[in-house]
């Protein structure tokens, strides 16, 4: 049995220790906001925060996460109370198909927690591992700048909703 | 017999030869009014006004019967109705609705006709109308060809106008006032005294009235929504992890599945499943066409078990490696394999008999769709009823094929079309849906969620065909005087339509689309298509034939212009004979402040224009050569679409099309060895990453009188504009894609 905190709720999971966190979240816990894109840590669709650090959930064996604290897109904010990064994503209308955007948003939230006023080069470095097949990159950059401004205006909301 | 079976004996219109056959389908049939597929399906208290509008106690639901793939079609189509009904945009609900012939796409069939978009003659218009008739008769509910908006433009605005009219009439009747004094606003009828009667309060009464057949849409001067930036109805859900894709569906008692099939498409000679069956959590191993499926208690276990099956694969039914495939393509430039010669202007023989002759050969690879949501579907078979949840661009076909697979009548199949996490043409295929049916049949009563691994997706895509072009041209006196382009490619139409049960007749316009129909008055011009035999089965990939031919045509034209010593933009403007295309090119030149192809040392600008799907789209790309390779700095893009319905979505689609076109041109290919793609994962199929993405300035032009779609047209000019820019910066003319074989990118 593995015990971990998911979006602030304690969970006990019975799963093979090598099973990736991604599939525990999606298939066991029903938290489908975290997406499967490649399964090899290449596309970033499964980006979550583990103990405040971004990670590709498809590469994180559940057996290594006993006692960990996981934040997924569902825990970042909700439709009624979106996180400032999500609010910027909504206002900038970033999403097309939207499938990669959970991962993009989690990576952006992690970036802004580290670098409150990122340059385009910071954005390029930090979100390099998040693929968008629809090509929303120009809007992602704009939304991150927008979110940075929102977070400056609302200090204390930079992480974990 | 299923719908697919019935239509299999007819011929879908693919080319000119089939136009005549289309008439034989029976004129009477398509004149029948379509039944409203919502009739009899709604709960008490809900009323359908036309096939596009449902009013119930909670408000108004608009049916947007095209696949939402990211292109914003659900909101775009809903806006047509919302504008006419004066709905509250923030509360209107948008759903795909049931698969139905009532939602036929009257424009998509005509995409395959050999009629230039610039041709507005009587014959051209008549043939386009025939496409509408055929689509209606064949229940062609298809999302594709950037036709959704054009197809819906009249129909859904008229539907909205009709629904508004009947609700107004109901208000007049209920209140005993003349209709003439009634306004509508934000989902309500406003009475002369200022009281508001919300549509739900009028629905019951309105349902008793006849819906007018000829309600006229508003004049554009009265629009409050169309043309304005609008919030996509799905934007909050997609920004909070609640996009509602098929892969996210959670149902009680659901089990999880994947498939593994022969990556060389040669079938299965045998398989050893013992190790897979012994894995904890594995529930069933199910043979499927070309391989096996595994049902387990989670997707990961299913994928592990599928990998544990020891298959004895059959040999590929086509040349096994890329070298042999290229030999097949190169050997297809023969009279036997000539598919079309849709343009043959001037005396090309004389023009190429002497003087400054330029020749070149171009190649582009097979390309995968690789939507980020991998193929998959959920299916449940219970007591002779089949339920399917999937993202699909072909819902009527998918339903009918699924019924056939399950041995059921189509009426016993309920297909719910969900938003797709990308498609780019991939979901014009039903393969993954039929696999889900097979899996569901192995575990009746339980919902089975099929999710493909990315490896399965890369191996078993139906890619964009590889293609080769041979160009010959002449220049004289600083001008381009002759251009001949011969293109060899597999037929997408024959491959794709064959899988849907249609024999495809006539030439495949896709082989030369984006080349034969370009708006240039080159004095001698010939474009010939050659059909390569079927190798890897192929399908429509965002912008289809124009995806390769835009590169061929605009690269080769650029070569000729440089050979003539002319300016790439000025000479194109001199040659253009279509006023709408001219304005697009002038617009993009103005945006970029074009002053020539070499704005500075080590810097280069490339221009390209492609007319595809009726939309002229032009692009200027600026690059500079760095110590790390070519950096793409700026892109300016313009397109003529008649009407920009939503400037935000227009910009998003244009930018996305540029990224798609550039990213694949830079980095992507499917090459084959032992009959299977060598690119087994996204790691070997890099599109564009955020750090490589340039600033992309966009402009939409509204000079034409026809509303057009913008999902595909930005793609074809992107690759040649980039290659032309690299030539301008470095002097290196790259004729093969992907470009990374020849240059590094920063």
PDB file of C-alpha atoms in Angstrom, chain B residues 43 79 122 166 223 229 251 256 266 296 307 435 446 458 518 618 642 650 653 666 671 714:
ATOM      1  CA  UNK B  43     -36.921  14.209 -22.868  1.00  0.00           C
ATOM      2  CA  UNK B  79     -22.183  31.294 -33.029  1.00  0.00           C
ATOM      3  CA  UNK B 122     -21.701  27.992 -64.626  1.00  0.00           C
ATOM      4  CA  UNK B 166     -41.168  30.713 -34.260  1.00  0.00           C
ATOM      5  CA  UNK B 223     -24.461  41.378 -36.110  1.00  0.00           C
ATOM      6  CA  UNK B 229     -13.777  38.111 -30.493  1.00  0.00           C
ATOM      7  CA  UNK B 251     -18.025   4.925 -16.439  1.00  0.00           C
ATOM      8  CA  UNK B 256      -9.179  -0.673 -19.743  1.00  0.00           C
ATOM      9  CA  UNK B 266       1.380  -7.958 -42.598  1.00  0.00           C
ATOM     10  CA  UNK B 296      -7.138  -5.312 -17.980  1.00  0.00           C
ATOM     11  CA  UNK B 307       4.058  -5.937 -25.008  1.00  0.00           C
ATOM     12  CA  UNK B 435     -11.262  -2.374 -32.372  1.00  0.00           C
ATOM     13  CA  UNK B 446     -18.938  -3.689 -19.331  1.00  0.00           C
ATOM     14  CA  UNK B 458       3.204   5.820 -34.797  1.00  0.00           C
ATOM     15  CA  UNK B 518      -2.552  28.180 -58.411  1.00  0.00           C
ATOM     16  CA  UNK B 618       0.504  33.846 -48.037  1.00  0.00           C
ATOM     17  CA  UNK B 642     -14.578  36.004 -46.913  1.00  0.00           C
ATOM     18  CA  UNK B 650      -8.818  32.880 -36.696  1.00  0.00           C
ATOM     19  CA  UNK B 653      -5.802  28.630 -36.377  1.00  0.00           C
ATOM     20  CA  UNK B 666      11.912  21.195 -40.157  1.00  0.00           C
ATOM     21  CA  UNK B 671      10.904   6.339 -42.875  1.00  0.00           C
ATOM     22  CA  UNK B 714      -2.115  28.190 -43.555  1.00  0.00           C
TER      23      UNK B 714
END
